[in-house]
Coordinates of C-alpha atoms and ligand atoms in Angstrom, one line a residue:
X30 CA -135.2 -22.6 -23.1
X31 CA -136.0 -20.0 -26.1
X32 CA -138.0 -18.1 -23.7
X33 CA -135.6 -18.2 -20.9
X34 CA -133.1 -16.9 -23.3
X35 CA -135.3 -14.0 -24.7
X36 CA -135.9 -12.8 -21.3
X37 CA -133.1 -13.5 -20.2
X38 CA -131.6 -10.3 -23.3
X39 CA -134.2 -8.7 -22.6
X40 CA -133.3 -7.9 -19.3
X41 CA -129.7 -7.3 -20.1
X42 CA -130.6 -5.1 -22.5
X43 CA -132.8 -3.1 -20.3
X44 CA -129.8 -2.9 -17.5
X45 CA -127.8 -1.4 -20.0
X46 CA -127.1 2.2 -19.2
X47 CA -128.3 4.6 -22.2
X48 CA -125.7 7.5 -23.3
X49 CA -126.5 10.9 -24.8
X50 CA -124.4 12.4 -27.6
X51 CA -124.5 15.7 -29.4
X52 CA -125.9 15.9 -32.6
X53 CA -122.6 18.1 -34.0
X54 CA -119.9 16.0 -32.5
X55 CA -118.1 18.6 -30.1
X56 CA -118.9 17.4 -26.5
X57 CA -118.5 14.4 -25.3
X58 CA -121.6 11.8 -24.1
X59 CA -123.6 12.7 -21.3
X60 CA -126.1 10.6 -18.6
X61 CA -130.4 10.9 -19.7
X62 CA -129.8 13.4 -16.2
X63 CA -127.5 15.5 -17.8
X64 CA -129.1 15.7 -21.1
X65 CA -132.1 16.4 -19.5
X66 CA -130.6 19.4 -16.9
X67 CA -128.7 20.8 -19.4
X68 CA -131.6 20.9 -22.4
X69 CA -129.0 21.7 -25.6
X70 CA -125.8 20.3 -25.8
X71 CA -122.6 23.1 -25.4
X72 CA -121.1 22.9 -28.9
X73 CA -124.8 24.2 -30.2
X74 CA -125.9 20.3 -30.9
X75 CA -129.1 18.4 -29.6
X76 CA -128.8 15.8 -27.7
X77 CA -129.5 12.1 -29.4
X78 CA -129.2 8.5 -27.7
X79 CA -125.9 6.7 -29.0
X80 CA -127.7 3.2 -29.6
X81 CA -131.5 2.8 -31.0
X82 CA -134.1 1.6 -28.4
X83 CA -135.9 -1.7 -29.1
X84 CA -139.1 -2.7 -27.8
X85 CA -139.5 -6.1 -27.2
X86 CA -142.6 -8.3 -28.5
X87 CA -143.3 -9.5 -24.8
X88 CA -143.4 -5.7 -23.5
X89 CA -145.5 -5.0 -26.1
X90 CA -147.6 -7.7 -25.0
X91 CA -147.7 -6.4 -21.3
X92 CA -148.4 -2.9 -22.3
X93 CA -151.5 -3.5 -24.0
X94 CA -153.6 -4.2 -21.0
X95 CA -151.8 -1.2 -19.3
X96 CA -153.2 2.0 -18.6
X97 CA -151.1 5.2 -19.9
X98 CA -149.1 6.1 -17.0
X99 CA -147.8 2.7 -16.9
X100 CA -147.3 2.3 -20.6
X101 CA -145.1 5.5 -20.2
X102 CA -143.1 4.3 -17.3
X103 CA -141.9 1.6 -19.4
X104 CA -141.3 3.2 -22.6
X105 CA -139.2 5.7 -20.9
X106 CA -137.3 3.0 -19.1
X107 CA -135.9 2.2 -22.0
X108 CA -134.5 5.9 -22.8
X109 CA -133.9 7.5 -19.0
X110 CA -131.7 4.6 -17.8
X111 CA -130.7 6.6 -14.8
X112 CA -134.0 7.1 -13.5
X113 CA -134.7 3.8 -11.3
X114 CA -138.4 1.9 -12.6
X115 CA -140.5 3.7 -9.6
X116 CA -138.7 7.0 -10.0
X117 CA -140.2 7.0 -13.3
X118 CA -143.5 5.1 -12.4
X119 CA -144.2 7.8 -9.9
X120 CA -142.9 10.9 -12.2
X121 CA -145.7 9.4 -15.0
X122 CA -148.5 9.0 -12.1
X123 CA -148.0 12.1 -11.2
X124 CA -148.2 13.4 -15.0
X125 CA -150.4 11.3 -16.4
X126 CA -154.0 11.1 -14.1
X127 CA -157.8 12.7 -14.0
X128 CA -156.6 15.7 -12.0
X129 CA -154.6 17.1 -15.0
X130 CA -156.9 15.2 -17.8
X131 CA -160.2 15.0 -18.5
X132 CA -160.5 12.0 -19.6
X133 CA -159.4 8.2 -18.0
X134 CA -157.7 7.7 -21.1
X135 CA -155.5 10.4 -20.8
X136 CA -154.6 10.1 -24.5
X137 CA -157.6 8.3 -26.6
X138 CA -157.7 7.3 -29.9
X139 CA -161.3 8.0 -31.5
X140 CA -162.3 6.4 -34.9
X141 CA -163.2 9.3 -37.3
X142 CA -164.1 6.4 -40.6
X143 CA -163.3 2.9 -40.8
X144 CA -159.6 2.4 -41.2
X145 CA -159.0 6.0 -40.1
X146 CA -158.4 7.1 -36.0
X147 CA -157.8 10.4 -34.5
X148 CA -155.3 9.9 -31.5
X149 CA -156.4 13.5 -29.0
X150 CA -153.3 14.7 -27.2
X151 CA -155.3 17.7 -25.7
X152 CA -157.2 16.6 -22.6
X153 CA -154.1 17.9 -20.3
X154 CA -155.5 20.8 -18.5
X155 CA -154.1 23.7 -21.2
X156 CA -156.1 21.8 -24.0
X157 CA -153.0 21.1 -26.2
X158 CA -150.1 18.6 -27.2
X159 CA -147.6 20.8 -25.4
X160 CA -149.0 19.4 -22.2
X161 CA -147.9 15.1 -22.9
X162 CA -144.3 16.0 -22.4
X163 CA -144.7 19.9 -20.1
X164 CA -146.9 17.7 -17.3
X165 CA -144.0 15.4 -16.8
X166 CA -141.0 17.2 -17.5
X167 CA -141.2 18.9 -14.4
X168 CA -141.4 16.2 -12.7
X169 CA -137.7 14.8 -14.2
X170 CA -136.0 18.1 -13.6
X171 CA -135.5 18.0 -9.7
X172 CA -134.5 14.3 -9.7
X173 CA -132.2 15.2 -13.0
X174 CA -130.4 18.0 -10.9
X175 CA -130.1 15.5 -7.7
X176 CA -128.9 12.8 -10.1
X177 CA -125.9 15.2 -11.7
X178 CA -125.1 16.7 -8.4
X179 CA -126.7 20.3 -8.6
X180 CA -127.3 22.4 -5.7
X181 CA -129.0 25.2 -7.3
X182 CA -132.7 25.8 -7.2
X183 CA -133.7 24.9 -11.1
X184 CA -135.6 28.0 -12.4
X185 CA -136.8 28.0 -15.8
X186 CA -136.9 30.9 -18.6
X187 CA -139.5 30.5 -21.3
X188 CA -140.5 32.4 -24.1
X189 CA -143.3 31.6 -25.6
X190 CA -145.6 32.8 -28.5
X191 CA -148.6 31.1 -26.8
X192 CA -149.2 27.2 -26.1
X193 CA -145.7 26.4 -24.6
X194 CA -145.6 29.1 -22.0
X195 CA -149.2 28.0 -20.3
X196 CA -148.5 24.6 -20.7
X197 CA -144.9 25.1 -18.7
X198 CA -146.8 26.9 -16.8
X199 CA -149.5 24.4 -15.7
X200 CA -146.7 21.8 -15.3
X201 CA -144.2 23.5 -13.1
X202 CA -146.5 24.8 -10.8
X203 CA -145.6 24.3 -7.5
X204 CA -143.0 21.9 -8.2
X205 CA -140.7 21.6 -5.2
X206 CA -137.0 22.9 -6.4
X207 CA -138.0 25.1 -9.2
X208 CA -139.3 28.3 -10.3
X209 CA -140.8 29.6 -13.8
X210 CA -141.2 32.6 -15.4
X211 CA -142.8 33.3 -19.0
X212 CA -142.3 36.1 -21.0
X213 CA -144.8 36.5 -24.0
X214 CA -145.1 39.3 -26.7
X215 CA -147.4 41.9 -25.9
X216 CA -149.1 42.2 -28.7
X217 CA -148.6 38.7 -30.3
X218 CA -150.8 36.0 -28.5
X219 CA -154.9 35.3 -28.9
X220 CA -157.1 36.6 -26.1
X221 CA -157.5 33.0 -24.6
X222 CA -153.9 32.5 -24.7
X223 CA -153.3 35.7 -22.8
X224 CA -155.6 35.1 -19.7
X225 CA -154.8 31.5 -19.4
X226 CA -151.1 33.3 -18.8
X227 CA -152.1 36.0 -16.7
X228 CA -154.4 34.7 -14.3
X229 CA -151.7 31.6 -13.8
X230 CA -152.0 30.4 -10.1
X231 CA -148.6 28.7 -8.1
X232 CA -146.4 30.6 -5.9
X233 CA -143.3 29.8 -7.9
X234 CA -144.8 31.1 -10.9
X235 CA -143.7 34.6 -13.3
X236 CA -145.6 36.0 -16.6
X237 CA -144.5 39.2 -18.0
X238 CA -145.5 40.5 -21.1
X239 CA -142.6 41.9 -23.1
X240 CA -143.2 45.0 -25.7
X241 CA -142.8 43.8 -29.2
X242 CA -142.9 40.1 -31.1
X243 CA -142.0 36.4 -30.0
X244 CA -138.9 37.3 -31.6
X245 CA -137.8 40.0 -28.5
X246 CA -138.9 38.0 -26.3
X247 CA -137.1 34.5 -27.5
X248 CA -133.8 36.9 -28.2
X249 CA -134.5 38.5 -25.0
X250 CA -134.3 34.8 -23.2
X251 CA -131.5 33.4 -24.9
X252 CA -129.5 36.7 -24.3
X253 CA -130.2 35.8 -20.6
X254 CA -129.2 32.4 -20.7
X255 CA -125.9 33.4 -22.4
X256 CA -125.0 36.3 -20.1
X257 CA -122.2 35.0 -18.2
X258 CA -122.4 37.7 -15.3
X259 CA -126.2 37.4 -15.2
X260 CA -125.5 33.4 -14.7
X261 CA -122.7 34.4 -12.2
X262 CA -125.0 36.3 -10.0
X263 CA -127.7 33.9 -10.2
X264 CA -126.0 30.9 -9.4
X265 CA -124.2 33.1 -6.5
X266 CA -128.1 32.9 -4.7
X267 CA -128.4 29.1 -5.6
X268 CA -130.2 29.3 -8.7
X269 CA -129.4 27.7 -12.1
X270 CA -131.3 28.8 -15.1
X271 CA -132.5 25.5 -17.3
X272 CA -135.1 25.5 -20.9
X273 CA -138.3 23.8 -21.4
X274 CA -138.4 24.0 -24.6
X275 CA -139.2 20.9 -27.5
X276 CA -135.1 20.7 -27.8
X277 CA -135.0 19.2 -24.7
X278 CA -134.5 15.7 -24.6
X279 CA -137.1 15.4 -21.7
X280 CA -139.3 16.9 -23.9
X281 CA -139.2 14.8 -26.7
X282 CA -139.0 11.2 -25.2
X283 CA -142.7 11.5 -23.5
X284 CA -143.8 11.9 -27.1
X285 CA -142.5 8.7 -28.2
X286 CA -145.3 7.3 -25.6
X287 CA -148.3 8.0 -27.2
X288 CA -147.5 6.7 -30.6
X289 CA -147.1 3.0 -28.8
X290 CA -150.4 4.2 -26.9
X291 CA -152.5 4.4 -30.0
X292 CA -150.9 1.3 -31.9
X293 CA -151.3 -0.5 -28.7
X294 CA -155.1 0.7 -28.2
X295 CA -156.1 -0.1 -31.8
X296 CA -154.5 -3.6 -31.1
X297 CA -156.2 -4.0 -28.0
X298 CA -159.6 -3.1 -29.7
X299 CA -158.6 -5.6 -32.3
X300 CA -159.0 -3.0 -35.2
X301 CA -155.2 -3.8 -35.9
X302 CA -154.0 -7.3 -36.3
X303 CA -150.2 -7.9 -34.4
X304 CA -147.1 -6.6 -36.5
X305 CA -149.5 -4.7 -39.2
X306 CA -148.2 -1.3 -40.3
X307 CA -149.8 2.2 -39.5
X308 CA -149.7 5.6 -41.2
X309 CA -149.2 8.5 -38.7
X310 CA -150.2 11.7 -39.7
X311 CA -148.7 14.8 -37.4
X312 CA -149.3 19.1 -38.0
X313 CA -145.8 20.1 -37.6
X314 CA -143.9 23.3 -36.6
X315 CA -140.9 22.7 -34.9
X316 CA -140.9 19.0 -35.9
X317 CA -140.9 17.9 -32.4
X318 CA -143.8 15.6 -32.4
X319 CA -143.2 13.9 -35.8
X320 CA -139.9 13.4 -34.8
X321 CA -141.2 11.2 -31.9
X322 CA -143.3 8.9 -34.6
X323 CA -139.4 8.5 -35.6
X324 CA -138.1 7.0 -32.5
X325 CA -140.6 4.8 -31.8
X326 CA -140.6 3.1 -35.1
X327 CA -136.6 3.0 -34.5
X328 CA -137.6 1.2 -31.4
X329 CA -139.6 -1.0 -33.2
X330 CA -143.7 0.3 -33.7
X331 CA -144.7 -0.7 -37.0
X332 CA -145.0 2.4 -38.5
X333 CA -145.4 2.7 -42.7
X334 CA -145.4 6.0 -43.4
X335 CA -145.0 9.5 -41.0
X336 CA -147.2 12.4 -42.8
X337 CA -145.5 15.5 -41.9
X338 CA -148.7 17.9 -42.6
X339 CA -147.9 22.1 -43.2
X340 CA -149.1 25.4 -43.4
X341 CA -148.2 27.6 -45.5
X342 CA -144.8 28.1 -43.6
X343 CA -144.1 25.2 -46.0
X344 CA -140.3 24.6 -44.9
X345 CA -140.8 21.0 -44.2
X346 CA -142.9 19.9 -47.8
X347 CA -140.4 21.2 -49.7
X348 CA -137.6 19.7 -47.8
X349 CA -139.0 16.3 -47.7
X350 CA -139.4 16.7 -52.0
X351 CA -136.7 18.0 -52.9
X352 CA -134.2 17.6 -50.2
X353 CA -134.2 21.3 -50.1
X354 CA -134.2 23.1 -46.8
X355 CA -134.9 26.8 -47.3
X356 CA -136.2 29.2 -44.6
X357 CA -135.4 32.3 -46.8
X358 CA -139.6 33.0 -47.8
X359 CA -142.1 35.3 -46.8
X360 CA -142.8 34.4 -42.7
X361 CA -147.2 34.2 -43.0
X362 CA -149.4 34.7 -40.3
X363 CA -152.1 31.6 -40.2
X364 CA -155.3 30.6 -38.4
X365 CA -152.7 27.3 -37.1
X366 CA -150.3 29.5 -35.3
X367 CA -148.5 26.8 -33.4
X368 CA -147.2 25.5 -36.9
X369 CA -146.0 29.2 -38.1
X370 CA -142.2 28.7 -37.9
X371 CA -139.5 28.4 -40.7
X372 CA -136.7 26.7 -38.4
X373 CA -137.8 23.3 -37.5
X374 CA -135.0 23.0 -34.7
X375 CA -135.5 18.8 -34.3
X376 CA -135.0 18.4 -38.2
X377 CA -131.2 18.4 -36.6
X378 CA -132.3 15.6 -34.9
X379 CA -133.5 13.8 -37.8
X380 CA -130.5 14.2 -39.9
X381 CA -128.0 13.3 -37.3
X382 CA -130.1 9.8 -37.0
X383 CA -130.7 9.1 -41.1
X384 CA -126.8 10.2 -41.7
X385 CA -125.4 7.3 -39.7
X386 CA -124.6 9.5 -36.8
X387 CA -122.3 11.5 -39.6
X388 CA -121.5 14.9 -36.9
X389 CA -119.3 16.9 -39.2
X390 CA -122.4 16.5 -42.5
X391 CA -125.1 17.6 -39.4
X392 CA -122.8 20.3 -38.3
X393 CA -122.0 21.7 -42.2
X394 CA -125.7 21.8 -42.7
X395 CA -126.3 24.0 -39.5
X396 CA -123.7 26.2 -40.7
X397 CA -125.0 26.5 -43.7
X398 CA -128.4 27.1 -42.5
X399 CA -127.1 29.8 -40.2
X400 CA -125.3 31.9 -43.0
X401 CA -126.9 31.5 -45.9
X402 CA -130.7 30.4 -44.5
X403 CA -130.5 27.2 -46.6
X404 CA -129.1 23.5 -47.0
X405 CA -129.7 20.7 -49.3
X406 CA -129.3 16.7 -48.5
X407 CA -128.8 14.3 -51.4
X408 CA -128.7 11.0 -52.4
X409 CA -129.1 8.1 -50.3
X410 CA -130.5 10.7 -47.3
X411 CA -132.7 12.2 -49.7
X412 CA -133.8 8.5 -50.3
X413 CA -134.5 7.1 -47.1
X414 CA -136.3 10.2 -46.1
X415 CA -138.6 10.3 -49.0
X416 CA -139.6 6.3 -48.0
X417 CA -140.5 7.1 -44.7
X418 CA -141.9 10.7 -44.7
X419 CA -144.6 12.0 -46.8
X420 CA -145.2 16.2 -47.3
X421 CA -148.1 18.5 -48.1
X422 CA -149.2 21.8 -46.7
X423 CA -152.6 23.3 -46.6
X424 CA -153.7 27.0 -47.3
X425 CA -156.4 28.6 -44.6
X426 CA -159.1 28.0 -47.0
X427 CA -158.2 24.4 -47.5
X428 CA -157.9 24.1 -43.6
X429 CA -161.7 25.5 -43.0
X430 CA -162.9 23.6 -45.9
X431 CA -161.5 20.2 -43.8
X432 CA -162.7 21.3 -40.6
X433 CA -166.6 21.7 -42.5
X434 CA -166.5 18.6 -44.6
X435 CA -165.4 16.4 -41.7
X436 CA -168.2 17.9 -39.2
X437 CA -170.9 17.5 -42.1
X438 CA -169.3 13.7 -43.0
X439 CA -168.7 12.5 -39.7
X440 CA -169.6 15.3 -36.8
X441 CA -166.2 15.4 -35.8
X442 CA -165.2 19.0 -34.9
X443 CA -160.9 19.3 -35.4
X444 CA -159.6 21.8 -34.6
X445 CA -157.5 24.2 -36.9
X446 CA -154.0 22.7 -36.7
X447 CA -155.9 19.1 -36.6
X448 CA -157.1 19.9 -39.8
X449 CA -154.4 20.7 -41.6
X450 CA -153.7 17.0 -40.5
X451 CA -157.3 16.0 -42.2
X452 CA -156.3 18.2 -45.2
X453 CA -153.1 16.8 -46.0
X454 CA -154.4 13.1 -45.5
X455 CA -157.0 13.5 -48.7
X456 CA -154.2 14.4 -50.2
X457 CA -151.7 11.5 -49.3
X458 CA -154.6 9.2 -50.2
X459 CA -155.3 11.0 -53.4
X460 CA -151.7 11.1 -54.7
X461 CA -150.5 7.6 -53.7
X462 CA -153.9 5.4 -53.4
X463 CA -152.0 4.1 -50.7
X464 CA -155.2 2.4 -47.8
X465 CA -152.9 1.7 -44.8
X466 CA -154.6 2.3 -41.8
X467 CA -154.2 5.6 -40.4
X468 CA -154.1 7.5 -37.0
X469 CA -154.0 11.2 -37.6
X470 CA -152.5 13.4 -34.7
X471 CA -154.8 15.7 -33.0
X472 CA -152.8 18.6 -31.1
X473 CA -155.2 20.9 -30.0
X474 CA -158.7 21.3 -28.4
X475 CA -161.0 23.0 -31.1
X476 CA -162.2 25.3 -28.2
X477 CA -158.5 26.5 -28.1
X478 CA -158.7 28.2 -31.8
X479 CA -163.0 29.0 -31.4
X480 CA -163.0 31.6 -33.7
X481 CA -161.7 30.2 -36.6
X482 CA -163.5 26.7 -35.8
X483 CA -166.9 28.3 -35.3
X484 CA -166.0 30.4 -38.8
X485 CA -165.0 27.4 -40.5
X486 CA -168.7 25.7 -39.7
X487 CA -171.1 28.7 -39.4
X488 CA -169.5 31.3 -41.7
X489 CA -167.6 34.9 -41.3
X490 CA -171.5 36.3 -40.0
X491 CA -171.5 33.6 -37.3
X492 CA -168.4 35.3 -35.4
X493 CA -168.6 39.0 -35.9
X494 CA -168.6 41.3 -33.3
X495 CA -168.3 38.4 -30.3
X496 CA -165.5 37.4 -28.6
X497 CA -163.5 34.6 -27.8
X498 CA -165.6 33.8 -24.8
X499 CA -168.9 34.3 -26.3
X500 CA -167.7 31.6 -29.0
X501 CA -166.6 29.1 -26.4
X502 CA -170.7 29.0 -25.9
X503 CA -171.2 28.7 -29.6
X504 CA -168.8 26.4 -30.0
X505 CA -170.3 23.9 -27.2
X506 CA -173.7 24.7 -28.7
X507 CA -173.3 23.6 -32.6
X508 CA -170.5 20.5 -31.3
X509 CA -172.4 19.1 -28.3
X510 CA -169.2 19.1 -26.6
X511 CA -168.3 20.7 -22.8
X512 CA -166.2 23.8 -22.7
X513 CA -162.8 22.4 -21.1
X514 CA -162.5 23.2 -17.8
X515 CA -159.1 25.3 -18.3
X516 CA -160.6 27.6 -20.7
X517 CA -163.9 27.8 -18.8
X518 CA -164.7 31.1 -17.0
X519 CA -161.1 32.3 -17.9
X520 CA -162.6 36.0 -18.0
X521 CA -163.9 35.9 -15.0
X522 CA -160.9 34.5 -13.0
X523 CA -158.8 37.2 -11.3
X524 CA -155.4 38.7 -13.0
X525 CA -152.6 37.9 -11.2
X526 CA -149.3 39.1 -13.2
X527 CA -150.0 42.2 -15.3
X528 CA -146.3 43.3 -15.8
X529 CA -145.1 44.8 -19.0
X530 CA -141.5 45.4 -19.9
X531 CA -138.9 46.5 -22.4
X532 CA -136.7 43.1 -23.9
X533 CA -133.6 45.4 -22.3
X534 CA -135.4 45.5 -18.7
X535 CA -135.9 41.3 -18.9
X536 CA -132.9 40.4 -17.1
X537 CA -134.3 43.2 -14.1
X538 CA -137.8 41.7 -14.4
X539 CA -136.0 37.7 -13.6
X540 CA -133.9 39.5 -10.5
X541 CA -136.9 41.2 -9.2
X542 CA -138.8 37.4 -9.9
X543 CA -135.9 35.4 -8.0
X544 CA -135.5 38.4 -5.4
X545 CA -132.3 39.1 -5.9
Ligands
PLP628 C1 -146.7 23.0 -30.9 C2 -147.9 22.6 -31.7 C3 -147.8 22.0 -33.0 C4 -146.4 21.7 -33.6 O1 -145.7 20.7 -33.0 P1 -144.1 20.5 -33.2 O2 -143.7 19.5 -32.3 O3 -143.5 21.9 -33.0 O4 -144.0 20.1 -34.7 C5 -148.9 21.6 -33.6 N1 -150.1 21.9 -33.1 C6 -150.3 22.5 -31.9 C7 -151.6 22.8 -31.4 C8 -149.2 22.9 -31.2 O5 -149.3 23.5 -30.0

C-alpha cells in the first residue's frame, strides 16, 4: 500500500505542469517553451521555476544503472514539463552520444586521491563545459518555437569572448529551423579559440570578427536585439532573433544533470554510501554552473557544501564573506580567461531563490548594481548563503603551482581554470578541516589553455618561441594523453569565414548573413 501510494505522488507530481517566473516580478509566468524561446524575461529578470523540483528516492534508484542521455531525459522531465518524455529522450540522444564525445561516459567522474573525484565536463567536441548545455540546447529551440506557436526561422546572435561562440557553434550546426552567427573581438581571443571559429563547418553557420573588445561586440549584439526596426525587418522575412547565452533557462537546466551524474556514479561505484553528503567544488565566472550544484540540491542531491572557486576577478569571494557585491575594481587579464568577469549575471538567480522569491529586494539590488556598481545582502540571506557556499580565489602563480603539484602527486594534468578549482580546495580543507568527500568540477580540456599548462609543468623556457600548435604536441608528450580530436590539425583545416567589421556595420554583416 506505502509503495502504491508513493508512486502513486510521484506520478502526480511529475504530471504537474512546471511554470516559469521572472526573477524581478514584472511579467507574468511563462511555459519551460517560452522561457526557453524567449531566453531573458521582458522586465530585465531571469527566468526561475515557481515551485522547487524534487527527485524522488526510487528515480534515483533507476538512474543509477542509467547511461547519461537517459539520466538527463529524466532530470529534465522534471523541469521542461512541456516537452513530452521521448521529445526529451530523443533531444538528450541526440546531445549526449560518441559522435559529439569522446568518451562513452560522456561526463566521467575520475578519482584524483581517495575521498577526492574530478567530474570532466569537456569531452564534447569544443573541449569545454560550454558544450553539456550548447549540444542540447539546440536541440530544444525548434520544438520550443513549435510549442509557443512561432513561425519564424530561430536565428541566433552570439557574442562571445571565446568558448561560448565555438561551442554554439558546434551545437547549432545544421540544426533544421535555425541559423547562427558569432561575432568575436578581433583582437581578444587565443589562437586556438580563433581557428576553431573560423574554419567552423555547417551551412547555417556565421563568424565575423568585430574590431575592438568582447565589450563591442557584446554591446554590438544586444544593440541588435533591441533595435525595434532591425527586429521589424527581420521578422518581415520570417526570422526571429533568440540568445544562447548561460541566462537562458535552457542553458542552465542541462547543468543540473551532471551533478546527479557524478553523485550517482560515485554511488554506483560504491565510493559513496546512499543519502551521504558531497562537497562540489566549481571555477566560476558568470555563476552559471555553480548555480546548477544549487538546483539540484533544491531538488534533493545531497550536497554539503558548493565551493565557488575565483580568479582574481574576485567578485564572488568577497560576496559570499561579506555579503558584499562590488564590481567597481580593476577588470585583470588571467591565464583562466573563461572566469574573467565582474558581473555574475545568474547571482540574480541565486538571490531571487535564497530571498523567498522576494521580486522587489532582487529587483532593488539590480538597480543598485546598475547605478552605483554595488549591493550588499544582510542578515538571514547573508546566513544561509555563508552555510551553503564556500569562497576563495587563486592568483596565476597559485594556479600553476596547483596544476604542478597535482601532476607531480598524482599525474593528473588540470587544466588552468580546473586548477583554480584544485587551488581553492587546499584551501577549504586548510581553513575548515572539514573531510567531506569531494568532486571538484573540471571545465576545460588542458589542451584548450596548452601554453600556460605546459608553462605551469616545464617552465617559461619550455614554451618560448612555439606556438599553440607545436604545444598541443608537448602537451600530449609530457601527459600521455591524445590531442582531442576538435583541436587536432586546426591549422591545417581550411578558413571558411574571414570577415572583419566595425561594431556600427554588425547589423549589415546579420542582413548580408540572413540575405536580406
Ligand atoms: C564558462 C567557463 C567557466 C565559468 O562558468 P560559469 O558558468 O560562467 O560560472 C569556467 N571554466 C571554463 C573553461 C569555462 O568555459
Amino acid at each position: 500500500m506505502t509503495l502504491d501510494f508513493r508512486l502513486l505522488t510521484e506520478q502526480l507530481w511529475e504530471a504537474m505542469e512546471m511554470f516559469y517566473v521572472s526573477t524581478r516580478g514584472n511579467h507574468p509566468a511563462v511555459s519551460s517553451a517560452e522561457a526557453i524561446k524567449m531566453g531573458i524575461s521582458p522586465d530585465g529578470g531571469l527566468f526561475v521555476p515557481d515551485a522547487p523540483v524534487r527527485v524522488s528516492p526510487e528515480l534515483m534508484q533507476r538512474m543509477k544503472e542509467m547511461p547519461y542521455r537517459e539520466r538527463a531525459a529524466e532530470i529534465l522531465r522534471l523541469y521542461l514539463t512541456d516537452f513530452t518524455a521521448a521529445e526529451l529522450e530523443d533531444c538528450a540522444a541526440r546531445a549526449y552520444n560518441t559522435n559529439n564525445y569522446d568518451v562513452e561516459e560522456i561526463a566521467p567522474v575520475k578519482e584524483l586521491e581517495p575521498g577526492t573525484y574530478v567530474l570532466e565536463l569537456w569531452h564534447g567536441p569544443t573541449c569545454a563545459f560550454k558544450d553539456m548545455a550548447l549540444q542540447i540546447l539546440p536541440r530544444f529551440l525548434p520544438r520550443a518555437a513549435a510549442k509557443t506557436g512561432e513561425k519564424g526561422e530561430i536565428v541566433i546572435l552570439v557574442a562571445t569572448s571565446g568558448d561560448t561562440g565555438k561551442a554554439a557553434l558546434e551545437g547549432f550546426k545544421d540544426v533544421p529551423g535555425t541559423r547562427i552567427m558569432v561575432f568575436f573581438p578581433d583582437q581578444g581571443v587565443s589562437q586556438v579559440q580563433r581557428l576553431q571559429m573560423v574554419t567552423q563547418e555547417g551551412d547555417n553557420v556565421g563568424v565575423m570578427a568585430v574590431r575592438g573588445n568582447f565589450d563591442d561586440a557584446q554591446s554590438g549584439v544586444k544593440a541588435i536585439f533591441t533595435d525595434a526596426d532591425i527586429n521589424r525587418r527581420v521578422g518581415e522575412k520570417g526570422f526571429r532573433f533568440s540568445s544562447a547565452n548561460s541566462i537562458n533557462w535552457g542553458r542552465l537546466a542541462p547543468q543540473i544533470v551532471y551533478y546527479f551524474s557524478a553523485y550517482l556514479d560515485l554511488l554506483r561505484e560504491g565510493k559513496l554510501a546512499e543519502g551521504e553528503p558531497v562537497n562540489f567544488v566549481v571555477p566560476t565566472g558568470n555563476f552559471g554552473n555553480i548555480l546548477a550544484g544549487f538546483y539540484a540540491r533544491q531538488a534533493g542531491l545531497p550536497v554539503n557544501r558548493l565551493i565557488c572557486a575565483a580568479n582574481e576577478n574576485n567578485v564572488l569571494t568577497d560576496f559570499v564573506r561579506t555579503g558584499i557585491y562590488d564590481r567597481n575594481r580593476r577588470f585583470v587579464r588571467t591565464i583562466s580567461p573563461s572566469m574573467d568577469i565582474l558581473i555574475s549575471s545568474n547571482l540574480e538567480r541565486l538571490l531571487y531563490e535564497l530571498s523567498g522569491g522576494d521580486t522587489t529586494t532582487v529587483r532593488d539590488w539590480m538597480n543598485e548594481l546598475r547605478e552605483k556598481g554595488m549591493y550588499q545582502v544582510g542578515g538571514g540571506l547573508l546566513a544561509q548563503l555563508q552555510a551553503l557556499f564556500w569562497s576563495d580565489f587563486s592568483s596565476d602563480r597559485e594556479t600553476k603551482d596547483a596544476i604542478r603539484e597535482t601532476f607531480d602527486r598524482t599525474g593528473y594534468v588540470a587544466d588552468t581554470h580546473t586548477a583554480v578549482g584544485l587551488d581553492v580546495y587546499k584551501k577549504y580543507v586548510l581553513q575548515t578541516g572539514d573531510r567531506t568527500k569531494t568532486v571538484i568540477v573540471s571545465t576545460a580540456s588542458p589542451f584548450k589553455f596548452n601554453d600556460s599548462v605546459v608553462e605551469a609543468l616545464q617552465g617559461k623556457e619550455a614554451v618560448k618561441g612555439k606556438d599553440e600548435f607545436e604545444l598541443l604536441h608537448e602537451l600530449a608528450r609530457i601527459s600521455g594523453l591524445e590531442i582531442p580530436v576538435g583541436l587536432k590539425d586546426l591549422d591545417r583545416r581550411p578558413v571558411r569565414h574571414d570577415g572583419v567589421v566595425d561594431r556600427e556595420e554588425m547589423p549589415r554583416a546579420v542582413f548580408d548573413f540572413l540575405n536580406i
